PDB file of C-alpha atoms in Angstrom:
ATOM      1  CA  MET L 539     -65.501  63.173  53.430  1.00  0.00           C
ATOM      2  CA  ALA L 540     -63.385  60.323  51.993  1.00  0.00           C
ATOM      3  CA  SER L 541     -62.708  62.569  48.639  1.00  0.00           C
ATOM      4  CA  LEU L 542     -61.707  65.420  50.938  1.00  0.00           C
ATOM      5  CA  ASN L 543     -59.224  63.303  52.972  1.00  0.00           C
ATOM      6  CA  MET L 544     -57.958  61.885  49.414  1.00  0.00           C
ATOM      7  CA  VAL L 545     -57.341  65.492  48.565  1.00  0.00           C
ATOM      8  CA  LEU L 546     -55.807  66.636  51.819  1.00  0.00           C
ATOM      9  CA  SER L 547     -53.752  63.367  51.616  1.00  0.00           C
ATOM     10  CA  LEU L 548     -52.525  64.162  48.345  1.00  0.00           C
ATOM     11  CA  PHE L 549     -51.658  67.974  49.107  1.00  0.00           C
ATOM     12  CA  ILE L 550     -49.756  66.809  52.334  1.00  0.00           C
ATOM     13  CA  SER L 551     -47.747  63.904  49.652  1.00  0.00           C
ATOM     14  CA  VAL L 552     -46.791  67.088  47.427  1.00  0.00           C
ATOM     15  CA  LEU L 553     -45.875  69.169  50.334  1.00  0.00           C
ATOM     16  CA  VAL L 554     -43.674  66.516  51.915  1.00  0.00           C
ATOM     17  CA  SER L 555     -42.093  65.625  48.538  1.00  0.00           C
ATOM     18  CA  SER L 556     -41.254  69.387  47.721  1.00  0.00           C
ATOM     19  CA  LEU L 557     -39.583  69.559  51.285  1.00  0.00           C
ATOM     20  CA  MET L 558     -37.612  66.702  50.687  1.00  0.00           C
ATOM     21  CA  VAL L 559     -36.529  67.448  47.141  1.00  0.00           C
ATOM     22  CA  SER L 560     -35.504  70.751  48.753  1.00  0.00           C
ATOM     23  CA  SER L 561     -33.345  69.365  51.575  1.00  0.00           C
ATOM     24  CA  ALA L 562     -31.621  66.874  49.498  1.00  0.00           C
ATOM     25  CA  SER L 563     -28.411  65.471  51.166  1.00  0.00           C
ATOM     26  CA  ASN L 564     -24.931  65.707  49.915  1.00  0.00           C
ATOM     27  CA  PHE L 565     -23.352  62.474  49.151  1.00  0.00           C
ATOM     28  CA  TYR L 566     -20.025  63.447  50.988  1.00  0.00           C
ATOM     29  CA  ASN L 567     -21.998  64.185  54.210  1.00  0.00           C
ATOM     30  CA  ASP L 568     -24.174  61.006  54.183  1.00  0.00           C
ATOM     31  CA  PHE L 569     -22.019  58.417  52.690  1.00  0.00           C
ATOM     32  CA  ASP L 570     -18.858  56.867  52.842  1.00  0.00           C
ATOM     33  CA  ILE L 571     -17.033  55.043  49.846  1.00  0.00           C
ATOM     34  CA  THR L 572     -16.021  51.562  51.234  1.00  0.00           C
ATOM     35  CA  TRP L 573     -14.451  49.780  48.352  1.00  0.00           C
ATOM     36  CA  GLY L 574     -13.202  49.487  45.101  1.00  0.00           C
ATOM     37  CA  ASP L 575      -9.931  51.264  44.563  1.00  0.00           C
ATOM     38  CA  GLY L 576     -11.291  54.508  43.193  1.00  0.00           C
ATOM     39  CA  ARG L 577     -14.264  53.153  41.264  1.00  0.00           C
ATOM     40  CA  ALA L 578     -16.683  54.693  42.758  1.00  0.00           C
ATOM     41  CA  LYS L 579     -16.645  58.557  42.723  1.00  0.00           C
ATOM     42  CA  ILE L 580     -18.665  61.643  44.032  1.00  0.00           C
ATOM     43  CA  LEU L 581     -19.318  64.271  41.731  1.00  0.00           C
ATOM     44  CA  ASN L 582     -20.734  67.852  41.196  1.00  0.00           C
ATOM     45  CA  ASN L 583     -20.002  69.116  44.433  1.00  0.00           C
ATOM     46  CA  GLY L 584     -21.956  65.828  46.262  1.00  0.00           C
ATOM     47  CA  GLN L 585     -24.916  65.710  44.084  1.00  0.00           C
ATOM     48  CA  LEU L 586     -24.114  62.671  42.298  1.00  0.00           C
ATOM     49  CA  LEU L 587     -22.245  59.127  42.959  1.00  0.00           C
ATOM     50  CA  THR L 588     -21.409  56.701  40.397  1.00  0.00           C
ATOM     51  CA  LEU L 589     -20.465  52.942  40.910  1.00  0.00           C
ATOM     52  CA  SER L 590     -18.506  51.380  38.608  1.00  0.00           C
ATOM     53  CA  LEU L 591     -17.263  47.746  37.818  1.00  0.00           C
ATOM     54  CA  ASP L 592     -14.830  46.235  35.760  1.00  0.00           C
ATOM     55  CA  GLN L 593     -12.794  42.635  35.947  1.00  0.00           C
ATOM     56  CA  PRO L 594     -10.581  43.095  38.954  1.00  0.00           C
ATOM     57  CA  SER L 595     -13.446  44.754  41.150  1.00  0.00           C
ATOM     58  CA  GLY L 596     -16.696  46.433  41.650  1.00  0.00           C
ATOM     59  CA  SER L 597     -17.367  48.919  44.085  1.00  0.00           C
ATOM     60  CA  GLY L 598     -19.659  50.182  46.591  1.00  0.00           C
ATOM     61  CA  PHE L 599     -20.783  52.899  49.749  1.00  0.00           C
ATOM     62  CA  GLN L 600     -22.428  52.751  53.055  1.00  0.00           C
ATOM     63  CA  SER L 601     -24.359  55.641  54.811  1.00  0.00           C
ATOM     64  CA  ARG L 602     -22.521  57.081  58.002  1.00  0.00           C
ATOM     65  CA  ASN L 603     -25.951  57.019  59.819  1.00  0.00           C
ATOM     66  CA  GLU L 604     -27.634  53.812  61.411  1.00  0.00           C
ATOM     67  CA  TYR L 605     -31.196  53.637  61.379  1.00  0.00           C
ATOM     68  CA  LEU L 606     -34.134  51.983  63.140  1.00  0.00           C
ATOM     69  CA  PHE L 607     -37.182  52.558  60.801  1.00  0.00           C
ATOM     70  CA  ALA L 608     -36.737  54.869  58.095  1.00  0.00           C
ATOM     71  CA  LYS L 609     -38.196  56.237  54.750  1.00  0.00           C
ATOM     72  CA  ILE L 610     -35.378  56.422  52.408  1.00  0.00           C
ATOM     73  CA  ASP L 611     -35.195  57.677  48.714  1.00  0.00           C
ATOM     74  CA  MET L 612     -32.610  57.140  46.388  1.00  0.00           C
ATOM     75  CA  GLN L 613     -32.670  57.904  42.475  1.00  0.00           C
ATOM     76  CA  LEU L 614     -30.802  55.671  40.459  1.00  0.00           C
ATOM     77  CA  LYS L 615     -29.791  55.477  36.829  1.00  0.00           C
ATOM     78  CA  LEU L 616     -28.928  51.716  36.244  1.00  0.00           C
ATOM     79  CA  VAL L 617     -25.871  50.260  33.954  1.00  0.00           C
ATOM     80  CA  PRO L 618     -26.885  50.892  30.451  1.00  0.00           C
ATOM     81  CA  GLY L 619     -26.403  48.240  27.082  1.00  0.00           C
ATOM     82  CA  ASN L 620     -25.157  44.787  27.619  1.00  0.00           C
ATOM     83  CA  SER L 621     -25.109  44.399  31.448  1.00  0.00           C
ATOM     84  CA  ALA L 622     -25.627  40.960  32.022  1.00  0.00           C
ATOM     85  CA  GLY L 623     -23.800  39.476  34.921  1.00  0.00           C
ATOM     86  CA  THR L 624     -23.925  42.725  36.698  1.00  0.00           C
ATOM     87  CA  VAL L 625     -25.840  43.193  40.169  1.00  0.00           C
ATOM     88  CA  THR L 626     -26.461  46.644  41.315  1.00  0.00           C
ATOM     89  CA  ALA L 627     -27.619  46.242  45.088  1.00  0.00           C
ATOM     90  CA  TYR L 628     -29.363  48.933  47.035  1.00  0.00           C
ATOM     91  CA  TYR L 629     -30.365  47.858  50.751  1.00  0.00           C
ATOM     92  CA  LEU L 630     -30.742  48.550  54.376  1.00  0.00           C
ATOM     93  CA  LYS L 631     -28.949  45.798  56.608  1.00  0.00           C
ATOM     94  CA  SER L 632     -27.795  45.250  60.282  1.00  0.00           C
ATOM     95  CA  ASN L 633     -24.767  43.854  61.744  1.00  0.00           C
ATOM     96  CA  GLY L 634     -24.048  40.213  63.117  1.00  0.00           C
ATOM     97  CA  SER L 635     -25.220  36.888  62.544  1.00  0.00           C
ATOM     98  CA  THR L 636     -28.889  37.248  62.891  1.00  0.00           C
ATOM     99  CA  TRP L 637     -29.048  40.526  61.146  1.00  0.00           C
ATOM    100  CA  ASP L 638     -32.031  42.316  59.363  1.00  0.00           C
ATOM    101  CA  GLU L 639     -31.932  43.277  55.910  1.00  0.00           C
ATOM    102  CA  ILE L 640     -34.365  45.052  53.422  1.00  0.00           C
ATOM    103  CA  ASP L 641     -33.208  44.562  49.623  1.00  0.00           C
ATOM    104  CA  PHE L 642     -33.565  45.906  46.305  1.00  0.00           C
ATOM    105  CA  GLU L 643     -31.448  44.101  43.728  1.00  0.00           C
ATOM    106  CA  PHE L 644     -31.250  44.894  40.046  1.00  0.00           C
ATOM    107  CA  LEU L 645     -30.099  42.189  37.977  1.00  0.00           C
ATOM    108  CA  GLY L 646     -28.537  43.140  34.404  1.00  0.00           C
ATOM    109  CA  ASN L 647     -29.152  41.497  31.170  1.00  0.00           C
ATOM    110  CA  LEU L 648     -28.597  41.583  27.608  1.00  0.00           C
ATOM    111  CA  SER L 649     -29.269  44.526  25.522  1.00  0.00           C
ATOM    112  CA  GLY L 650     -32.887  44.728  24.664  1.00  0.00           C
ATOM    113  CA  ASP L 651     -34.136  42.174  27.405  1.00  0.00           C
ATOM    114  CA  PRO L 652     -35.563  43.881  30.795  1.00  0.00           C
ATOM    115  CA  TYR L 653     -33.616  44.326  33.921  1.00  0.00           C
ATOM    116  CA  ILE L 654     -35.171  42.427  36.869  1.00  0.00           C
ATOM    117  CA  LEU L 655     -35.910  43.851  39.980  1.00  0.00           C
ATOM    118  CA  HIS L 656     -35.244  41.351  43.059  1.00  0.00           C
ATOM    119  CA  THR L 657     -36.434  42.171  46.374  1.00  0.00           C
ATOM    120  CA  ASN L 658     -36.178  40.412  49.518  1.00  0.00           C
ATOM    121  CA  VAL L 659     -36.620  40.758  53.301  1.00  0.00           C
ATOM    122  CA  PHE L 660     -34.427  39.035  55.841  1.00  0.00           C
ATOM    123  CA  SER L 661     -35.336  39.220  59.556  1.00  0.00           C
ATOM    124  CA  GLN L 662     -32.949  37.712  62.337  1.00  0.00           C
ATOM    125  CA  GLY L 663     -30.559  36.336  59.327  1.00  0.00           C
ATOM    126  CA  LYS L 664     -33.242  34.413  57.563  1.00  0.00           C
ATOM    127  CA  GLY L 665     -34.629  35.497  53.996  1.00  0.00           C
ATOM    128  CA  ASN L 666     -36.175  33.331  51.543  1.00  0.00           C
ATOM    129  CA  ARG L 667     -38.756  35.942  50.907  1.00  0.00           C
ATOM    130  CA  GLU L 668     -38.222  36.690  47.653  1.00  0.00           C
ATOM    131  CA  GLN L 669     -40.213  38.610  44.963  1.00  0.00           C
ATOM    132  CA  GLN L 670     -39.305  39.607  41.451  1.00  0.00           C
ATOM    133  CA  PHE L 671     -40.649  42.025  38.770  1.00  0.00           C
ATOM    134  CA  TYR L 672     -39.852  43.731  35.764  1.00  0.00           C
ATOM    135  CA  LEU L 673     -40.265  47.265  35.213  1.00  0.00           C
ATOM    136  CA  TRP L 674     -42.595  49.481  33.224  1.00  0.00           C
ATOM    137  CA  PHE L 675     -39.887  51.771  31.769  1.00  0.00           C
ATOM    138  CA  ASP L 676     -36.236  51.617  31.077  1.00  0.00           C
ATOM    139  CA  PRO L 677     -34.020  52.122  34.234  1.00  0.00           C
ATOM    140  CA  THR L 678     -31.052  52.764  32.340  1.00  0.00           C
ATOM    141  CA  ALA L 679     -32.379  55.541  30.428  1.00  0.00           C
ATOM    142  CA  ASP L 680     -33.028  57.967  33.178  1.00  0.00           C
ATOM    143  CA  PHE L 681     -32.889  58.470  36.720  1.00  0.00           C
ATOM    144  CA  HIS L 682     -36.103  56.901  38.700  1.00  0.00           C
ATOM    145  CA  THR L 683     -36.554  57.101  42.392  1.00  0.00           C
ATOM    146  CA  TYR L 684     -36.763  53.609  44.698  1.00  0.00           C
ATOM    147  CA  THR L 685     -37.993  53.970  48.098  1.00  0.00           C
ATOM    148  CA  ILE L 686     -37.812  51.567  50.966  1.00  0.00           C
ATOM    149  CA  LEU L 687     -40.520  52.425  53.820  1.00  0.00           C
ATOM    150  CA  TRP L 688     -39.499  50.771  57.111  1.00  0.00           C
ATOM    151  CA  ASN L 689     -42.007  51.489  59.875  1.00  0.00           C
ATOM    152  CA  PRO L 690     -42.855  49.124  63.202  1.00  0.00           C
ATOM    153  CA  GLN L 691     -45.881  47.950  61.088  1.00  0.00           C
ATOM    154  CA  ARG L 692     -44.603  47.290  57.515  1.00  0.00           C
ATOM    155  CA  ILE L 693     -42.064  47.526  54.724  1.00  0.00           C
ATOM    156  CA  ILE L 694     -43.193  48.851  51.860  1.00  0.00           C
ATOM    157  CA  PHE L 695     -41.241  49.064  48.590  1.00  0.00           C
ATOM    158  CA  SER L 696     -42.007  51.665  45.801  1.00  0.00           C
ATOM    159  CA  VAL L 697     -40.714  52.544  42.293  1.00  0.00           C
ATOM    160  CA  ASP L 698     -41.528  56.515  41.339  1.00  0.00           C
ATOM    161  CA  GLY L 699     -44.105  56.652  44.096  1.00  0.00           C
ATOM    162  CA  THR L 700     -45.978  53.308  42.908  1.00  0.00           C
ATOM    163  CA  PRO L 701     -45.683  50.305  45.571  1.00  0.00           C
ATOM    164  CA  ILE L 702     -44.705  47.085  44.225  1.00  0.00           C
ATOM    165  CA  ARG L 703     -44.361  45.311  47.657  1.00  0.00           C
ATOM    166  CA  GLU L 704     -45.584  45.368  50.928  1.00  0.00           C
ATOM    167  CA  PHE L 705     -44.194  43.189  53.531  1.00  0.00           C
ATOM    168  CA  LYS L 706     -46.441  43.462  57.050  1.00  0.00           C
ATOM    169  CA  ASN L 707     -45.562  43.137  60.593  1.00  0.00           C
ATOM    170  CA  LEU L 708     -47.060  39.864  61.209  1.00  0.00           C
ATOM    171  CA  GLU L 709     -45.318  38.684  64.798  1.00  0.00           C
ATOM    172  CA  SER L 710     -48.932  37.664  66.184  1.00  0.00           C
ATOM    173  CA  MET L 711     -48.762  34.563  63.322  1.00  0.00           C
ATOM    174  CA  GLY L 712     -45.277  33.878  64.192  1.00  0.00           C
ATOM    175  CA  VAL L 713     -43.471  35.851  61.241  1.00  0.00           C
ATOM    176  CA  PRO L 714     -40.280  37.583  62.234  1.00  0.00           C
ATOM    177  CA  TYR L 715     -40.036  41.267  61.344  1.00  0.00           C
ATOM    178  CA  PRO L 716     -36.973  43.380  61.533  1.00  0.00           C
ATOM    179  CA  LYS L 717     -37.790  46.218  64.318  1.00  0.00           C
ATOM    180  CA  ASN L 718     -34.790  46.027  66.733  1.00  0.00           C
ATOM    181  CA  GLN L 719     -31.872  46.116  64.919  1.00  0.00           C
ATOM    182  CA  PRO L 720     -30.686  49.288  63.437  1.00  0.00           C
ATOM    183  CA  MET L 721     -29.671  49.191  59.747  1.00  0.00           C
ATOM    184  CA  ARG L 722     -27.208  51.141  57.625  1.00  0.00           C
ATOM    185  CA  ILE L 723     -27.914  51.723  53.831  1.00  0.00           C
ATOM    186  CA  TYR L 724     -25.463  49.978  51.312  1.00  0.00           C
ATOM    187  CA  SER L 725     -25.143  49.940  47.638  1.00  0.00           C
ATOM    188  CA  SER L 726     -22.621  48.109  45.334  1.00  0.00           C
ATOM    189  CA  LEU L 727     -22.198  47.396  42.206  1.00  0.00           C
ATOM    190  CA  TRP L 728     -20.433  43.978  41.476  1.00  0.00           C
ATOM    191  CA  ASN L 729     -19.932  40.703  39.403  1.00  0.00           C
ATOM    192  CA  ALA L 730     -22.564  37.910  40.072  1.00  0.00           C
ATOM    193  CA  ASP L 731     -22.502  36.124  36.311  1.00  0.00           C
ATOM    194  CA  ASP L 732     -22.353  32.973  38.315  1.00  0.00           C
ATOM    195  CA  TRP L 733     -26.367  33.252  38.991  1.00  0.00           C
ATOM    196  CA  ALA L 734     -27.457  36.841  37.914  1.00  0.00           C
ATOM    197  CA  THR L 735     -28.414  36.535  34.375  1.00  0.00           C
ATOM    198  CA  ARG L 736     -30.611  33.552  33.701  1.00  0.00           C
ATOM    199  CA  GLY L 737     -29.336  31.335  36.417  1.00  0.00           C
ATOM    200  CA  GLY L 738     -25.598  32.169  35.579  1.00  0.00           C
ATOM    201  CA  LEU L 739     -26.018  30.933  31.771  1.00  0.00           C
ATOM    202  CA  VAL L 740     -25.014  34.218  30.324  1.00  0.00           C
ATOM    203  CA  LYS L 741     -21.848  35.827  31.506  1.00  0.00           C
ATOM    204  CA  THR L 742     -20.234  39.073  31.995  1.00  0.00           C
ATOM    205  CA  ASP L 743     -18.912  40.359  28.666  1.00  0.00           C
ATOM    206  CA  TRP L 744     -15.678  42.390  30.388  1.00  0.00           C
ATOM    207  CA  SER L 745     -15.065  44.152  26.565  1.00  0.00           C
ATOM    208  CA  LYS L 746     -17.899  46.770  27.546  1.00  0.00           C
ATOM    209  CA  ALA L 747     -16.442  47.302  30.766  1.00  0.00           C
ATOM    210  CA  PRO L 748     -16.249  49.693  32.637  1.00  0.00           C
ATOM    211  CA  PHE L 749     -20.010  49.111  33.917  1.00  0.00           C
ATOM    212  CA  THR L 750     -21.558  52.521  35.874  1.00  0.00           C
ATOM    213  CA  ALA L 751     -24.502  53.158  37.854  1.00  0.00           C
ATOM    214  CA  SER L 752     -25.497  56.407  38.813  1.00  0.00           C
ATOM    215  CA  TYR L 753     -27.074  58.071  42.387  1.00  0.00           C
ATOM    216  CA  ARG L 754     -28.513  61.350  43.090  1.00  0.00           C
ATOM    217  CA  ASN L 755     -31.311  62.767  45.565  1.00  0.00           C
ATOM    218  CA  PHE L 756     -30.806  60.604  48.408  1.00  0.00           C
ATOM    219  CA  ASN L 757     -33.579  61.859  51.177  1.00  0.00           C
ATOM    220  CA  ALA L 758     -34.246  60.256  54.245  1.00  0.00           C
ATOM    221  CA  ASN L 759     -37.135  60.956  56.485  1.00  0.00           C
ATOM    222  CA  ALA L 760     -35.498  58.729  59.487  1.00  0.00           C
ATOM    223  CA  CYS L 761     -34.999  57.858  63.144  1.00  0.00           C
ATOM    224  CA  ALA L 762     -31.415  57.813  63.182  1.00  0.00           C
ATOM    225  CA  TRP L 763     -29.826  55.488  65.783  1.00  0.00           C
ATOM    226  CA  SER L 764     -26.500  56.334  67.892  1.00  0.00           C
ATOM    227  CA  ASN L 765     -25.545  55.168  71.274  1.00  0.00           C
ATOM    228  CA  GLY L 766     -28.554  53.280  71.794  1.00  0.00           C
ATOM    229  CA  VAL L 767     -30.596  56.434  71.258  1.00  0.00           C
ATOM    230  CA  SER L 768     -33.320  57.176  68.289  1.00  0.00           C
ATOM    231  CA  SER L 769     -33.538  60.560  67.183  1.00  0.00           C
ATOM    232  CA  CYS L 770     -37.168  60.468  66.433  1.00  0.00           C
ATOM    233  CA  GLY L 771     -37.944  60.293  70.444  1.00  0.00           C
ATOM    234  CA  THR L 772     -41.502  60.247  71.349  1.00  0.00           C
ATOM    235  CA  SER L 773     -42.015  63.042  68.593  1.00  0.00           C
ATOM    236  CA  ASN L 774     -45.610  62.378  67.000  1.00  0.00           C
ATOM    237  CA  SER L 775     -44.693  65.393  64.746  1.00  0.00           C
ATOM    238  CA  MET L 776     -45.868  65.929  60.985  1.00  0.00           C
ATOM    239  CA  THR L 777     -42.225  65.054  60.393  1.00  0.00           C
ATOM    240  CA  ASN L 778     -42.656  61.808  61.604  1.00  0.00           C
ATOM    241  CA  SER L 779     -45.886  60.695  60.024  1.00  0.00           C
ATOM    242  CA  TRP L 780     -44.394  57.983  57.887  1.00  0.00           C
ATOM    243  CA  LEU L 781     -43.831  56.331  60.948  1.00  0.00           C
ATOM    244  CA  SER L 782     -47.379  54.966  60.977  1.00  0.00           C
ATOM    245  CA  GLU L 783     -47.916  55.211  56.990  1.00  0.00           C
ATOM    246  CA  GLU L 784     -49.738  52.765  54.909  1.00  0.00           C
ATOM    247  CA  LEU L 785     -51.264  52.425  51.742  1.00  0.00           C
ATOM    248  CA  ASP L 786     -54.516  53.795  50.891  1.00  0.00           C
ATOM    249  CA  SER L 787     -57.043  52.587  48.592  1.00  0.00           C
ATOM    250  CA  THR L 788     -55.359  54.075  45.528  1.00  0.00           C
ATOM    251  CA  SER L 789     -52.212  52.535  46.466  1.00  0.00           C
ATOM    252  CA  GLN L 790     -53.613  49.604  47.060  1.00  0.00           C
ATOM    253  CA  GLU L 791     -54.830  49.329  43.567  1.00  0.00           C
ATOM    254  CA  ARG L 792     -51.669  50.554  42.170  1.00  0.00           C
ATOM    255  CA  LEU L 793     -49.530  47.847  44.129  1.00  0.00           C
ATOM    256  CA  GLN L 794     -52.278  45.189  42.582  1.00  0.00           C
ATOM    257  CA  TRP L 795     -51.563  46.385  39.196  1.00  0.00           C
ATOM    258  CA  VAL L 796     -47.748  45.972  39.390  1.00  0.00           C
ATOM    259  CA  ARG L 797     -48.443  42.585  40.879  1.00  0.00           C
ATOM    260  CA  LYS L 798     -50.599  41.471  38.117  1.00  0.00           C
ATOM    261  CA  ASN L 799     -48.571  43.178  35.097  1.00  0.00           C
ATOM    262  CA  TYR L 800     -45.047  43.096  36.232  1.00  0.00           C
ATOM    263  CA  MET L 801     -44.601  40.564  38.888  1.00  0.00           C
ATOM    264  CA  ILE L 802     -42.066  37.470  37.521  1.00  0.00           C
ATOM    265  CA  TYR L 803     -41.461  35.617  40.748  1.00  0.00           C
ATOM    266  CA  ASN L 804     -43.190  35.291  44.007  1.00  0.00           C
ATOM    267  CA  TYR L 805     -42.047  32.993  46.857  1.00  0.00           C
ATOM    268  CA  CYS L 806     -45.385  32.191  48.180  1.00  0.00           C
ATOM    269  CA  THR L 807     -46.230  30.383  44.547  1.00  0.00           C
ATOM    270  CA  ASP L 808     -43.223  28.554  44.660  1.00  0.00           C
ATOM    271  CA  ALA L 809     -44.446  24.843  46.247  1.00  0.00           C
ATOM    272  CA  ASN L 810     -41.311  23.189  45.436  1.00  0.00           C
ATOM    273  CA  ARG L 811     -39.221  25.623  47.964  1.00  0.00           C
ATOM    274  CA  PHE L 812     -41.510  24.600  50.444  1.00  0.00           C
ATOM    275  CA  PRO L 813     -42.564  21.339  50.503  1.00  0.00           C
ATOM    276  CA  GLN L 814     -43.864  21.288  54.155  1.00  0.00           C
ATOM    277  CA  GLY L 815     -46.433  24.298  53.069  1.00  0.00           C
ATOM    278  CA  PHE L 816     -45.462  27.827  52.750  1.00  0.00           C
ATOM    279  CA  PRO L 817     -44.687  30.552  55.177  1.00  0.00           C
ATOM    280  CA  PRO L 818     -48.054  31.908  57.084  1.00  0.00           C
ATOM    281  CA  GLU L 819     -47.739  35.305  55.565  1.00  0.00           C
ATOM    282  CA  CYS L 820     -48.310  33.730  52.320  1.00  0.00           C
ATOM    283  CA  ASN L 821     -52.089  32.660  53.443  1.00  0.00           C
ATOM    284  CA  LEU L 822     -52.906  35.943  53.612  1.00  0.00           C
ATOM    285  CA  SER L 823     -54.619  37.348  50.687  1.00  0.00           C
TER     286      SER L 823
END
């Protein structure tokens, strides 16, 4: 029975993936370029978006919709060559002083050195939940899919379908969880050479500018939020199955493979940051 369920699960995931690809959105319809004075561009009839950074300015965009729970896919190709000092950020964020936020940040590096993928979760204005990873491929050579699954039970960060991090709803243990504030999708390419590469030791080489990151194939299975109303309503249909999605045994194994081989920083093992004891979620295996 277990093997049958696994086959059915695989079939459904392939079917949903094919539907998502076929319904890939248009950047003109779903996003607004918000800053950069022309450094951000929508190309190929809305199928490609590029952000650029030079010494005067970076650039960025945001989604037109707000979401209260979502499964977001975006394919990114990061700044190639010497990207030291640059940060490409792709994240969900709410408004206000007690905001919620779910972060992918790609920290550039010298040519030949790997990018660092930085993740964080903010709830009610507080973060300090950083985990960092190397990737098992060159993220500048081609497009790769970066996914944020955010549902009422958990947040899962995935790369090309491989989960790299899970943050569970542990409100029962006193851990704040983002579940009440709608968030927009944001992305930006900016200069952070005061901290991004080796703690700020390596500065941006502006002779290599402009630096450019590219985006395509955005897909959202999401509960759009408008005027206090969710587009998901009370529907429990197949299209909203992601609202209760969790990691199966195979995905758990892949998650542990990433943590063992590619995680380079985990706030849950940084005793210097938490002299009074680690946050409650760190005590779970």
